[in-house]
């Protein structure tokens, strides 16, 4: 399995990405977040590590997520082996799930929040991640989950995005996660109000979530928090 989430707040330009997998060093290959531009997760049976640079360029030029994704997929002979999730600066999302990634591939897309995964224990894994993030961060979560409204982000939700991403990953893993077990996870948050956050557990033989939460605790500790606050945001 590789399971990824993208979030864009079109009001502020903040972009967040989360990914987890049964393989090694997922943060080095899969998820990408570019403030004010959008993000992508390139995964699947065979990841294409060159998609991100092309997608970033297209999104920066103003392409919508669907058009940008179509352009890179159309040039890739290995597209049936890929799964790629893209979100543009307006929060519009698109996903490609190549046929070779079956049997269990799933995705859920809404404005500003999108989740996709492959080699899943079941579609409920994607549902758990998507629904947890919506509940955590939307002031109209019931309507969003019912499909009757677009997400309305809670004021100040960005201040706890870090914790929300980890908590929602826990929900997804609790729903079944990777059929092989989940061994690496990573997240990145980029905004115009703070330096980027980029946390990674490249391999875990033990409790992956405990290791990720330990990193979060270190980031939130006064010493590092002061250091982070002292960094330029551009």
GROMACS .gro file of C-alpha atoms in nm:
model
  234
    1UNK     CA    1   0.000   0.000   0.000
    2UNK     CA    2   0.078   0.360  -0.043
    3UNK     CA    3  -0.179   0.595   0.106
    4UNK     CA    4  -0.164   0.971   0.054
    5UNK     CA    5  -0.359   1.284   0.145
    6UNK     CA    6  -0.338   1.631  -0.006
    7UNK     CA    7  -0.486   1.947   0.145
    8UNK     CA    8  -0.495   2.298  -0.001
    9UNK     CA    9  -0.645   2.601   0.171
   10UNK     CA   10  -0.710   2.828  -0.126
   11UNK     CA   11  -0.764   3.127   0.104
   12UNK     CA   12  -0.412   3.121   0.249
   13UNK     CA   13  -0.208   2.918   0.002
   14UNK     CA   14  -0.118   2.659   0.265
   15UNK     CA   15  -0.054   2.311   0.126
   16UNK     CA   16  -0.017   1.991   0.328
   17UNK     CA   17   0.071   1.638   0.218
   18UNK     CA   18   0.080   1.309   0.408
   19UNK     CA   19   0.186   0.966   0.289
   20UNK     CA   20   0.251   0.619   0.431
   21UNK     CA   21   0.358   0.289   0.280
   22UNK     CA   22   0.485  -0.061   0.341
   23UNK     CA   23   0.815   0.026   0.172
   24UNK     CA   24   1.116   0.231   0.273
   25UNK     CA   25   1.163   0.611   0.264
   26UNK     CA   26   0.821   0.709   0.133
   27UNK     CA   27   0.893   1.077   0.201
   28UNK     CA   28   1.174   1.079  -0.053
   29UNK     CA   29   0.962   0.974  -0.348
   30UNK     CA   30   0.588   1.018  -0.311
   31UNK     CA   31   0.442   1.338  -0.168
   32UNK     CA   32   0.511   1.698  -0.266
   33UNK     CA   33   0.361   2.023  -0.133
   34UNK     CA   34   0.419   2.368  -0.288
   35UNK     CA   35   0.263   2.663  -0.110
   36UNK     CA   36   0.044   2.877  -0.332
   37UNK     CA   37   0.074   2.622  -0.614
   38UNK     CA   38  -0.066   2.288  -0.503
   39UNK     CA   39   0.072   1.941  -0.447
   40UNK     CA   40   0.093   1.586  -0.572
   41UNK     CA   41   0.148   1.229  -0.461
   42UNK     CA   42   0.309   0.998  -0.715
   43UNK     CA   43   0.276   0.635  -0.612
   44UNK     CA   44   0.148   0.299  -0.734
   45UNK     CA   45   0.296  -0.032  -0.840
   46UNK     CA   46   0.585   0.165  -0.990
   47UNK     CA   47   0.627   0.528  -0.883
   48UNK     CA   48   0.735   0.783  -1.143
   49UNK     CA   49   0.968   1.022  -0.955
   50UNK     CA   50   0.973   1.268  -1.246
   51UNK     CA   51   0.605   1.358  -1.234
   52UNK     CA   52   0.645   1.620  -0.957
   53UNK     CA   53   0.873   1.857  -1.147
   54UNK     CA   54   0.643   1.849  -1.451
   55UNK     CA   55   0.330   1.888  -1.242
   56UNK     CA   56   0.471   2.178  -1.042
   57UNK     CA   57   0.560   2.362  -1.361
   58UNK     CA   58   0.214   2.306  -1.511
   59UNK     CA   59   0.030   2.407  -1.193
   60UNK     CA   60   0.247   2.716  -1.154
   61UNK     CA   61   0.154   2.817  -1.509
   62UNK     CA   62  -0.213   2.799  -1.410
   63UNK     CA   63  -0.316   2.455  -1.530
   64UNK     CA   64  -0.605   2.293  -1.345
   65UNK     CA   65  -0.529   1.968  -1.165
   66UNK     CA   66  -0.714   1.753  -1.419
   67UNK     CA   67  -0.538   1.905  -1.719
   68UNK     CA   68  -0.195   1.888  -1.557
   69UNK     CA   69  -0.240   1.525  -1.460
   70UNK     CA   70  -0.367   1.430  -1.805
   71UNK     CA   71  -0.064   1.590  -1.968
   72UNK     CA   72   0.194   1.399  -1.764
   73UNK     CA   73   0.005   1.070  -1.780
   74UNK     CA   74  -0.039   1.094  -2.158
   75UNK     CA   75   0.339   1.103  -2.206
   76UNK     CA   76   0.412   0.806  -1.978
   77UNK     CA   77   0.415   0.457  -2.129
   78UNK     CA   78   0.414   0.319  -1.775
   79UNK     CA   79   0.092   0.496  -1.677
   80UNK     CA   80  -0.096   0.168  -1.607
   81UNK     CA   81   0.150   0.108  -1.321
   82UNK     CA   82   0.106   0.452  -1.166
   83UNK     CA   83  -0.128   0.611  -0.920
   84UNK     CA   84  -0.104   0.988  -0.902
   85UNK     CA   85  -0.302   1.240  -0.698
   86UNK     CA   86  -0.285   1.610  -0.788
   87UNK     CA   87  -0.433   1.925  -0.635
   88UNK     CA   88  -0.407   2.278  -0.771
   89UNK     CA   89  -0.399   2.609  -0.585
   90UNK     CA   90  -0.780   2.632  -0.586
   91UNK     CA   91  -0.811   2.295  -0.416
   92UNK     CA   92  -0.935   2.118  -0.729
   93UNK     CA   93  -0.819   1.757  -0.730
   94UNK     CA   94  -0.765   1.483  -0.985
   95UNK     CA   95  -0.647   1.123  -0.958
   96UNK     CA   96  -0.513   0.862  -1.197
   97UNK     CA   97  -0.520   0.499  -1.085
   98UNK     CA   98  -0.362   0.273  -1.345
   99UNK     CA   99  -0.519  -0.068  -1.409
  100UNK     CA  100  -0.208  -0.257  -1.297
  101UNK     CA  101  -0.255  -0.130  -0.940
  102UNK     CA  102  -0.562  -0.348  -0.883
  103UNK     CA  103  -0.722  -0.523  -0.697
  104UNK     CA  104  -0.772  -0.268  -0.417
  105UNK     CA  105  -0.736   0.093  -0.526
  106UNK     CA  106  -0.949   0.376  -0.389
  107UNK     CA  107  -0.975   0.754  -0.377
  108UNK     CA  108  -1.198   1.030  -0.241
  109UNK     CA  109  -1.185   1.385  -0.370
  110UNK     CA  110  -1.339   1.709  -0.248
  111UNK     CA  111  -1.237   2.072  -0.283
  112UNK     CA  112  -0.924   2.117  -0.074
  113UNK     CA  113  -0.899   1.756   0.048
  114UNK     CA  114  -0.814   1.443  -0.149
  115UNK     CA  115  -0.703   1.093  -0.052
  116UNK     CA  116  -0.584   0.803  -0.268
  117UNK     CA  117  -0.433   0.463  -0.201
  118UNK     CA  118  -0.336   0.131  -0.353
  119UNK     CA  119  -0.262  -0.219  -0.218
  120UNK     CA  120  -0.511  -0.134   0.054
  121UNK     CA  121  -0.665  -0.370   0.306
  122UNK     CA  122  -0.993  -0.225   0.178
  123UNK     CA  123  -1.158   0.095   0.058
  124UNK     CA  124  -1.240   0.173   0.421
  125UNK     CA  125  -0.876   0.279   0.468
  126UNK     CA  126  -0.919   0.574   0.232
  127UNK     CA  127  -1.258   0.652   0.382
  128UNK     CA  128  -1.114   0.661   0.734
  129UNK     CA  129  -0.837   0.905   0.641
  130UNK     CA  130  -1.067   1.132   0.440
  131UNK     CA  131  -1.347   1.139   0.695
  132UNK     CA  132  -1.116   1.197   0.992
  133UNK     CA  133  -0.953   1.495   0.821
  134UNK     CA  134  -1.290   1.645   0.733
  135UNK     CA  135  -1.420   1.602   1.089
  136UNK     CA  136  -1.102   1.751   1.235
  137UNK     CA  137  -1.082   2.055   1.010
  138UNK     CA  138  -1.422   2.148   0.865
  139UNK     CA  139  -1.687   2.348   1.045
  140UNK     CA  140  -1.950   2.186   0.821
  141UNK     CA  141  -1.816   1.831   0.836
  142UNK     CA  142  -2.157   1.658   0.838
  143UNK     CA  143  -2.262   1.829   0.516
  144UNK     CA  144  -1.926   1.760   0.350
  145UNK     CA  145  -1.942   1.391   0.437
  146UNK     CA  146  -2.300   1.377   0.315
  147UNK     CA  147  -2.186   1.525  -0.016
  148UNK     CA  148  -2.413   1.828   0.010
  149UNK     CA  149  -2.151   2.102   0.066
  150UNK     CA  150  -1.794   2.199  -0.010
  151UNK     CA  151  -1.553   2.207   0.286
  152UNK     CA  152  -1.554   2.522   0.499
  153UNK     CA  153  -1.228   2.516   0.693
  154UNK     CA  154  -1.242   2.603   1.060
  155UNK     CA  155  -1.073   2.936   1.143
  156UNK     CA  156  -0.721   2.864   1.263
  157UNK     CA  157  -0.728   2.500   1.158
  158UNK     CA  158  -0.379   2.534   1.013
  159UNK     CA  159  -0.231   2.570   1.362
  160UNK     CA  160  -0.306   2.205   1.436
  161UNK     CA  161  -0.264   2.055   1.088
  162UNK     CA  162   0.044   1.867   1.204
  163UNK     CA  163  -0.141   1.684   1.480
  164UNK     CA  164  -0.447   1.632   1.263
  165UNK     CA  165  -0.249   1.460   0.988
  166UNK     CA  166  -0.092   1.216   1.233
  167UNK     CA  167  -0.418   1.145   1.414
  168UNK     CA  168  -0.597   1.080   1.086
  169UNK     CA  169  -0.320   0.849   0.968
  170UNK     CA  170  -0.378   0.652   1.288
  171UNK     CA  171  -0.747   0.622   1.194
  172UNK     CA  172  -0.653   0.491   0.849
  173UNK     CA  173  -0.406   0.236   0.980
  174UNK     CA  174  -0.663   0.127   1.236
  175UNK     CA  175  -0.900   0.063   0.946
  176UNK     CA  176  -0.656  -0.183   0.788
  177UNK     CA  177  -0.372   0.016   0.635
  178UNK     CA  178  -0.125  -0.163   0.410
  179UNK     CA  179  -0.172  -0.533   0.339
  180UNK     CA  180   0.207  -0.567   0.392
  181UNK     CA  181   0.217  -0.360   0.711
  182UNK     CA  182   0.306   0.010   0.717
  183UNK     CA  183   0.679   0.080   0.753
  184UNK     CA  184   0.739   0.442   0.656
  185UNK     CA  185   0.545   0.767   0.672
  186UNK     CA  186   0.607   1.134   0.604
  187UNK     CA  187   0.432   1.467   0.593
  188UNK     CA  188   0.504   1.817   0.466
  189UNK     CA  189   0.330   2.146   0.536
  190UNK     CA  190   0.412   2.464   0.345
  191UNK     CA  191   0.256   2.802   0.419
  192UNK     CA  192   0.327   3.172   0.374
  193UNK     CA  193   0.324   3.230   0.750
  194UNK     CA  194   0.592   2.985   0.867
  195UNK     CA  195   0.892   2.783   0.759
  196UNK     CA  196   0.808   2.443   0.606
  197UNK     CA  197   0.753   2.138   0.824
  198UNK     CA  198   0.892   1.816   0.678
  199UNK     CA  199   0.879   1.509   0.905
  200UNK     CA  200   0.977   1.157   0.803
  201UNK     CA  201   1.005   0.808   0.946
  202UNK     CA  202   1.199   0.628   0.674
  203UNK     CA  203   1.168   0.279   0.824
  204UNK     CA  204   1.007   0.135   1.133
  205UNK     CA  205   1.036  -0.219   1.266
  206UNK     CA  206   0.818  -0.118   1.560
  207UNK     CA  207   0.533   0.126   1.613
  208UNK     CA  208   0.542   0.369   1.323
  209UNK     CA  209   0.281   0.598   1.475
  210UNK     CA  210   0.472   0.621   1.803
  211UNK     CA  211   0.782   0.729   1.613
  212UNK     CA  212   0.589   0.986   1.412
  213UNK     CA  213   0.423   1.123   1.725
  214UNK     CA  214   0.762   1.145   1.892
  215UNK     CA  215   0.879   1.366   1.606
  216UNK     CA  216   0.571   1.586   1.647
  217UNK     CA  217   0.645   1.622   2.018
  218UNK     CA  218   1.001   1.729   1.940
  219UNK     CA  219   0.878   1.986   1.688
  220UNK     CA  220   0.632   2.127   1.942
  221UNK     CA  221   0.888   2.135   2.224
  222UNK     CA  222   0.976   2.494   2.326
  223UNK     CA  223   1.334   2.485   2.202
  224UNK     CA  224   1.257   2.374   1.849
  225UNK     CA  225   0.936   2.578   1.833
  226UNK     CA  226   1.139   2.892   1.908
  227UNK     CA  227   1.396   2.795   1.646
  228UNK     CA  228   1.125   2.732   1.387
  229UNK     CA  229   0.956   3.064   1.464
  230UNK     CA  230   1.287   3.244   1.407
  231UNK     CA  231   1.322   3.116   1.049
  232UNK     CA  232   1.221   3.332   0.753
  233UNK     CA  233   0.902   3.226   0.579
  234UNK     CA  234   1.022   3.317   0.231
   0.00000   0.00000   0.00000
